[in-house]
Short mmCIF file of C-alpha atoms and ligand atoms in Angstrom, two decimals:
data_model
loop_
_atom_site.label_atom_id
_atom_site.label_comp_id
_atom_site.label_asym_id
_atom_site.label_seq_id
_atom_site.Cartn_x
_atom_site.Cartn_y
_atom_site.Cartn_z
CA UNK A 1 23.55 -6.33 3.77
CA UNK A 2 20.73 -8.01 5.67
CA UNK A 3 22.42 -10.81 7.45
CA UNK A 4 22.16 -10.39 11.18
CA UNK A 5 19.79 -7.54 11.01
CA UNK A 6 16.41 -7.04 12.87
CA UNK A 7 13.23 -6.07 11.09
CA UNK A 8 11.19 -3.68 13.35
CA UNK A 9 9.81 -0.98 11.18
CA UNK A 10 11.34 -1.03 7.51
CA UNK A 11 12.26 2.58 8.11
CA UNK A 12 16.02 1.49 8.39
CA UNK A 13 15.64 -0.66 5.18
CA UNK A 14 16.86 0.83 1.85
CA UNK A 15 14.47 0.29 -1.16
CA UNK A 16 17.05 -2.14 -2.68
CA UNK A 17 17.01 -4.25 0.52
CA UNK A 18 13.19 -4.41 0.43
CA UNK A 19 13.28 -5.31 -3.34
CA UNK A 20 15.80 -8.07 -2.52
CA UNK A 21 13.52 -9.63 0.02
CA UNK A 22 10.50 -9.52 -2.29
CA UNK A 23 12.39 -10.90 -5.30
CA UNK A 24 13.63 -13.71 -3.24
CA UNK A 25 9.99 -14.20 -2.00
CA UNK A 26 8.85 -14.64 -5.67
CA UNK A 27 11.68 -17.00 -6.32
CA UNK A 28 10.93 -19.12 -3.24
CA UNK A 29 7.39 -19.31 -4.22
CA UNK A 30 8.28 -20.63 -7.46
CA UNK A 31 10.94 -23.17 -6.39
CA UNK A 32 10.22 -24.15 -2.85
CA UNK A 33 12.01 -27.32 -3.11
CA UNK A 34 15.40 -25.59 -3.83
CA UNK A 35 15.20 -24.13 -0.37
CA UNK A 36 13.80 -27.15 1.51
CA UNK A 37 17.07 -27.58 3.64
CA UNK A 38 18.21 -24.09 3.57
CA UNK A 39 17.50 -23.56 7.39
CA UNK A 40 18.14 -27.20 8.41
CA UNK A 41 18.73 -27.34 12.24
CA UNK A 42 17.80 -23.70 12.66
CA UNK A 43 15.09 -22.64 15.25
CA UNK A 44 12.66 -19.75 15.14
CA UNK A 45 11.10 -18.64 18.49
CA UNK A 46 7.70 -17.12 17.97
CA UNK A 47 6.51 -14.90 20.93
CA UNK A 48 2.83 -13.80 20.90
CA UNK A 49 1.30 -11.27 23.32
CA UNK A 50 -1.66 -11.11 20.98
CA UNK A 51 -3.65 -13.67 18.97
CA UNK A 52 -2.82 -14.68 15.45
CA UNK A 53 -3.89 -16.94 12.60
CA UNK A 54 -1.78 -15.97 9.51
CA UNK A 55 1.41 -14.62 11.24
CA UNK A 56 1.77 -17.77 13.39
CA UNK A 57 0.94 -20.28 10.73
CA UNK A 58 2.87 -18.67 7.91
CA UNK A 59 6.05 -18.35 9.99
CA UNK A 60 5.66 -21.88 11.38
CA UNK A 61 4.76 -23.52 7.96
CA UNK A 62 7.44 -21.51 6.35
CA UNK A 63 10.10 -22.60 8.75
CA UNK A 64 9.11 -26.36 8.29
CA UNK A 65 9.29 -25.78 4.53
CA UNK A 66 12.89 -24.51 4.94
CA UNK A 67 13.93 -27.55 6.90
CA UNK A 68 13.83 -25.70 10.19
CA UNK A 69 11.81 -25.69 13.34
CA UNK A 70 9.57 -23.03 14.95
CA UNK A 71 8.50 -22.80 18.63
CA UNK A 72 5.25 -21.06 19.45
CA UNK A 73 5.36 -19.20 22.81
CA UNK A 74 2.59 -17.12 24.36
CA UNK A 75 2.57 -14.94 27.36
CA UNK A 76 0.25 -17.33 29.47
CA UNK A 77 2.35 -20.43 29.05
CA UNK A 78 5.86 -19.03 29.53
CA UNK A 79 7.53 -16.94 32.25
CA UNK A 80 7.82 -13.93 29.91
CA UNK A 81 5.73 -11.90 32.25
CA UNK A 82 6.90 -13.49 35.51
CA UNK A 83 10.50 -12.59 34.90
CA UNK A 84 11.67 -9.31 33.34
CA UNK A 85 11.46 -9.37 29.63
CA UNK A 86 15.09 -8.62 29.21
CA UNK A 87 16.42 -11.64 31.05
CA UNK A 88 13.79 -13.87 29.51
CA UNK A 89 14.74 -12.81 25.97
CA UNK A 90 18.48 -13.20 26.83
CA UNK A 91 17.75 -16.90 27.58
CA UNK A 92 15.58 -17.48 24.60
CA UNK A 93 18.36 -15.85 22.57
CA UNK A 94 20.83 -18.53 23.75
CA UNK A 95 18.56 -21.36 22.36
CA UNK A 96 17.38 -20.24 19.06
CA UNK A 97 18.62 -18.58 15.81
CA UNK A 98 15.99 -16.11 15.11
CA UNK A 99 13.14 -14.56 17.02
CA UNK A 100 9.66 -13.27 15.81
CA UNK A 101 7.47 -11.43 18.32
CA UNK A 102 3.93 -9.91 18.26
CA UNK A 103 3.49 -7.31 21.01
CA UNK A 104 1.41 -4.43 22.16
CA UNK A 105 3.65 -1.53 22.24
CA UNK A 106 6.48 -0.66 19.77
CA UNK A 107 8.79 -0.20 22.80
CA UNK A 108 8.29 -3.87 23.70
CA UNK A 109 9.64 -5.07 20.25
CA UNK A 110 12.47 -2.56 20.68
CA UNK A 111 13.39 -3.97 24.10
CA UNK A 112 13.32 -7.52 22.70
CA UNK A 113 15.69 -6.48 19.90
CA UNK A 114 17.89 -4.74 22.35
CA UNK A 115 18.02 -7.86 24.54
CA UNK A 116 18.62 -10.42 21.82
CA UNK A 117 21.78 -10.83 19.72
CA UNK A 118 19.95 -12.76 17.14
CA UNK A 119 17.74 -11.28 14.43
CA UNK A 120 14.38 -10.01 15.79
CA UNK A 121 11.33 -9.72 13.50
CA UNK A 122 8.31 -7.58 14.45
CA UNK A 123 5.24 -9.64 13.89
CA UNK A 124 3.04 -6.68 14.56
CA UNK A 125 3.07 -4.02 17.21
CA UNK A 126 0.71 -1.08 17.75
CA UNK A 127 2.61 1.07 15.26
CA UNK A 128 3.91 -1.21 12.58
CA UNK A 129 3.27 -4.65 10.67
CA UNK A 130 6.35 -4.85 8.47
CA UNK A 131 5.95 -8.44 7.37
CA UNK A 132 2.40 -7.64 6.18
CA UNK A 133 3.70 -4.86 4.03
CA UNK A 134 6.41 -7.01 2.37
CA UNK A 135 3.70 -9.65 1.50
CA UNK A 136 1.34 -6.89 0.27
CA UNK A 137 4.01 -5.26 -2.01
CA UNK A 138 4.96 -8.78 -3.29
CA UNK A 139 1.30 -9.47 -4.12
CA UNK A 140 0.98 -5.92 -6.00
CA UNK A 141 4.22 -6.84 -7.90
CA UNK A 142 2.92 -10.13 -8.89
CA UNK A 143 -0.39 -8.86 -10.21
CA UNK A 144 0.59 -5.49 -11.71
CA UNK A 145 4.27 -6.35 -12.74
CA UNK A 146 5.74 -3.56 -10.77
CA UNK A 147 5.10 -1.28 -7.71
CA UNK A 148 4.55 1.98 -9.77
CA UNK A 149 1.06 2.23 -8.98
CA UNK A 150 -1.53 4.29 -6.91
CA UNK A 151 -2.28 2.58 -3.58
CA UNK A 152 -5.30 3.94 -1.80
CA UNK A 153 -5.83 2.94 1.90
CA UNK A 154 -9.20 3.72 3.61
CA UNK A 155 -10.17 3.41 7.32
CA UNK A 156 -7.93 3.63 10.24
CA UNK A 157 -4.45 4.96 10.00
CA UNK A 158 -3.08 2.15 11.92
CA UNK A 159 -0.03 -0.20 12.02
CA UNK A 160 -0.98 -1.84 8.71
CA UNK A 161 -1.44 1.56 7.14
CA UNK A 162 1.93 2.90 8.57
CA UNK A 163 3.83 -0.11 7.19
CA UNK A 164 2.17 -0.15 3.74
CA UNK A 165 2.95 3.52 3.27
CA UNK A 166 6.53 3.11 4.16
CA UNK A 167 7.06 -0.05 2.04
CA UNK A 168 4.96 1.12 -0.87
CA UNK A 169 6.57 4.49 -1.08
CA UNK A 170 10.11 3.06 -1.03
CA UNK A 171 9.21 0.83 -3.88
CA UNK A 172 7.76 3.81 -5.92
CA UNK A 173 4.05 3.56 -5.27
CA UNK A 174 1.93 6.80 -4.93
CA UNK A 175 0.04 6.57 -1.69
CA UNK A 176 -3.28 8.03 -0.94
CA UNK A 177 -4.81 7.61 2.55
CA UNK A 178 -8.44 8.31 3.41
CA UNK A 179 -9.19 8.40 7.10
CA UNK A 180 -11.51 10.23 9.41
CA UNK A 181 -10.04 13.37 11.24
CA UNK A 182 -7.98 12.23 14.32
CA UNK A 183 -7.24 8.82 12.88
CA UNK A 184 -4.36 9.74 10.57
CA UNK A 185 -1.33 7.54 10.22
CA UNK A 186 1.76 8.06 12.32
CA UNK A 187 3.56 11.35 11.37
CA UNK A 188 6.98 9.50 11.58
CA UNK A 189 5.73 7.04 8.92
CA UNK A 190 4.23 9.70 6.72
CA UNK A 191 7.52 11.57 6.84
CA UNK A 192 9.45 8.55 5.83
CA UNK A 193 7.13 7.66 3.08
CA UNK A 194 7.30 11.33 1.67
CA UNK A 195 11.07 11.04 1.35
CA UNK A 196 10.44 8.36 -1.58
CA UNK A 197 7.08 9.08 -3.05
CA UNK A 198 3.99 11.19 -3.35
CA UNK A 199 1.83 10.68 -0.25
CA UNK A 200 -1.55 12.43 0.17
CA UNK A 201 -3.84 12.27 3.20
CA UNK A 202 -7.55 13.16 3.09
CA UNK A 203 -10.44 12.84 5.11
CA UNK A 204 -12.86 11.14 2.64
CA UNK A 205 -12.69 7.64 1.31
CA UNK A 206 -14.05 8.73 -2.20
CA UNK A 207 -11.23 11.27 -2.68
CA UNK A 208 -8.52 8.68 -1.69
CA UNK A 209 -9.84 5.96 -3.88
CA UNK A 210 -10.28 7.93 -7.04
CA UNK A 211 -8.42 6.28 -9.93
CA UNK A 212 -6.37 3.96 -7.55
CA UNK A 213 -4.74 0.71 -8.85
CA UNK A 214 -4.94 -0.83 -5.47
CA UNK A 215 -7.60 -0.29 -2.79
CA UNK A 216 -6.82 -1.50 0.79
CA UNK A 217 -8.52 -1.57 4.05
CA UNK A 218 -8.12 -3.05 7.51
CA UNK A 219 -10.10 -3.25 10.66
CA UNK A 220 -11.57 -0.23 12.42
CA UNK A 221 -10.69 -1.69 15.84
CA UNK A 222 -7.25 -3.19 16.07
CA UNK A 223 -6.15 -5.51 18.82
CA UNK A 224 -5.62 -3.61 22.08
CA UNK A 225 -8.23 -1.04 21.14
CA UNK A 226 -11.38 -3.04 22.13
CA UNK A 227 -12.48 -0.52 24.75
CA UNK A 228 -12.97 2.15 21.93
CA UNK A 229 -15.13 -0.22 19.85
CA UNK A 230 -18.45 1.66 20.28
CA UNK A 231 -16.93 5.08 19.55
CA UNK A 232 -15.06 3.75 16.48
CA UNK A 233 -18.11 1.85 14.99
CA UNK A 234 -19.85 5.20 14.95
CA UNK A 235 -17.00 7.12 13.31
CA UNK A 236 -15.79 4.91 10.53
CA UNK A 237 -18.82 3.74 8.44
CA UNK A 238 -18.28 6.41 5.80
CA UNK A 239 -14.85 4.78 5.08
CA UNK A 240 -16.39 1.13 4.35
CA UNK A 241 -14.89 -0.55 1.24
CA UNK A 242 -18.09 -1.40 -0.60
CA UNK A 243 -18.92 -1.94 -4.35
CA UNK A 244 -19.94 1.69 -4.71
CA UNK A 245 -16.59 2.93 -3.36
CA UNK A 246 -14.58 0.32 -5.48
CA UNK A 247 -16.30 1.79 -8.57
CA UNK A 248 -14.29 4.98 -8.07
CA UNK A 249 -11.00 3.06 -8.51
CA UNK A 250 -9.66 1.82 -11.83
CA UNK A 251 -11.76 -1.00 -13.31
CA UNK A 252 -8.91 -3.46 -12.70
CA UNK A 253 -8.02 -2.21 -9.17
CA UNK A 254 -6.73 -4.79 -6.77
CA UNK A 255 -8.73 -5.09 -3.51
CA UNK A 256 -6.51 -5.86 -0.49
CA UNK A 257 -7.13 -6.59 3.22
CA UNK A 258 -4.53 -8.04 5.60
CA UNK A 259 -7.21 -9.97 7.37
CA UNK A 260 -9.01 -10.78 9.75
CA UNK A 261 -11.91 -8.97 8.13
CA UNK A 262 -15.03 -7.67 9.81
CA UNK A 263 -17.67 -8.21 7.05
CA UNK A 264 -20.21 -5.32 7.08
CA UNK A 265 -17.81 -3.08 8.73
CA UNK A 266 -14.67 -2.05 6.97
CA UNK A 267 -15.59 -4.23 3.93
CA UNK A 268 -18.43 -5.97 2.45
CA UNK A 269 -18.49 -9.62 1.38
CA UNK A 270 -19.16 -8.92 -2.32
CA UNK A 271 -15.83 -6.91 -2.46
CA UNK A 272 -13.89 -9.56 -0.52
CA UNK A 273 -15.04 -12.12 -3.08
CA UNK A 274 -15.10 -9.91 -6.18
CA UNK A 275 -12.80 -10.45 -9.23
CA UNK A 276 -10.75 -7.59 -8.15
CA UNK A 277 -9.89 -9.27 -4.80
CA UNK A 278 -6.31 -10.65 -4.19
CA UNK A 279 -6.80 -10.92 -0.52
CA UNK A 280 -6.03 -14.73 -0.31
CA UNK A 281 -2.96 -14.45 -2.53
CA UNK A 282 -1.90 -11.66 -0.08
CA UNK A 283 -2.32 -14.02 2.87
CA UNK A 284 -0.41 -16.85 1.05
CA UNK A 285 2.33 -14.50 0.28
CA UNK A 286 3.01 -13.79 3.88
CA UNK A 287 4.61 -17.25 3.99
CA UNK A 288 6.79 -16.93 0.89
CA UNK A 289 8.04 -13.41 1.78
CA UNK A 290 8.81 -14.35 5.39
CA UNK A 291 10.76 -17.44 4.22
CA UNK A 292 12.75 -15.08 2.09
CA UNK A 293 13.18 -12.67 4.95
CA UNK A 294 14.53 -15.43 7.31
CA UNK A 295 16.83 -16.66 4.55
CA UNK A 296 18.25 -13.14 4.33
CA UNK A 297 18.58 -12.43 7.99
CA UNK A 298 20.26 -15.72 8.57
CA UNK A 299 22.68 -15.13 5.66
CA UNK A 300 21.40 -18.44 3.94
CA UNK A 301 20.47 -16.73 0.60
N1 CP B 1 -2.67 -10.42 8.81
C1 CP B 1 -2.27 -10.90 9.98
O1 CP B 1 -1.35 -10.56 10.60
O2 CP B 1 -3.12 -11.90 10.45
P1 CP B 1 -3.09 -12.58 11.87
O3 CP B 1 -3.35 -11.39 12.91
O4 CP B 1 -4.07 -13.65 12.00
O5 CP B 1 -1.70 -13.13 12.20
N1 NVA B 2 -4.57 -3.54 12.58
C1 NVA B 2 -4.76 -4.92 13.02
C2 NVA B 2 -4.10 -5.79 11.98
C3 NVA B 2 -4.29 -7.37 12.31
C4 NVA B 2 -3.36 -8.22 11.42
C5 NVA B 2 -4.62 -5.06 14.43
O1 NVA B 2 -3.56 -4.58 14.83
O2 NVA B 2 -5.32 -5.75 15.14
#
């Protein structure tokens, strides 16, 4: 039962619940007009501590397409930092039907969910990016027919990696992670993924990518880590997703990246635009799967 729930990590979501959301995402993508009034008169508050292109626009456009309304709120133009988060959220909660927030620390999204009675969606924190993972698995299922594939992730064991591992493993994918020593994904996420599937972590990109059906990477410097840029740019180059690395995966391997990409760092332009790339389908699917998610959390599907 998804009605009234929060989506903070996907750890508390059962495989069948994740499947339900993705299946509805695929259906909503095929028949958008069927749902054009499903969230009529419903309002989504979107709180952003950090910048965004895809998360903001896919949620806002998605809400419009469902007949509802979305309000963009950032930390500079609201009183979210002048007042205590708890009281500010309690007020927002009285006005709207559902809340999505992008925050720095995982504790902040937890505090928002505790203060709000309405469903709260994590639009990215330092540890997780669950909406991204839902769109990623929807894209893999669309292109491969199911999620029984080997997903290789190379680069930084960050928020995107943690959520991809959890979501992928829950749907049956084998997960192979190639990261530099000291940049491994969150132990809690690895432990959760291992309950459902085979997960291996190694310290070379080549080993991780071998015979993979999906090769995924993300930025080496996430939002909030800007002070570590110089150090990270020295450590990560052996993990670049380029044509040479891609050749180690299966010939029809999908190339994925959550975007924004830093061309010449974690990925090369020829890989982004190669025949294997599904990067823009992945970005589009953010909107379809988040429409499905909101319909489920609001009990309208
Ligand atoms: N992939 C993603 O979340 O993009 P934005 O940071 O632009 O929202
Ligand atoms: N890992 C990146 C993802 C951006 C969508 C970050 O947190 O900045």
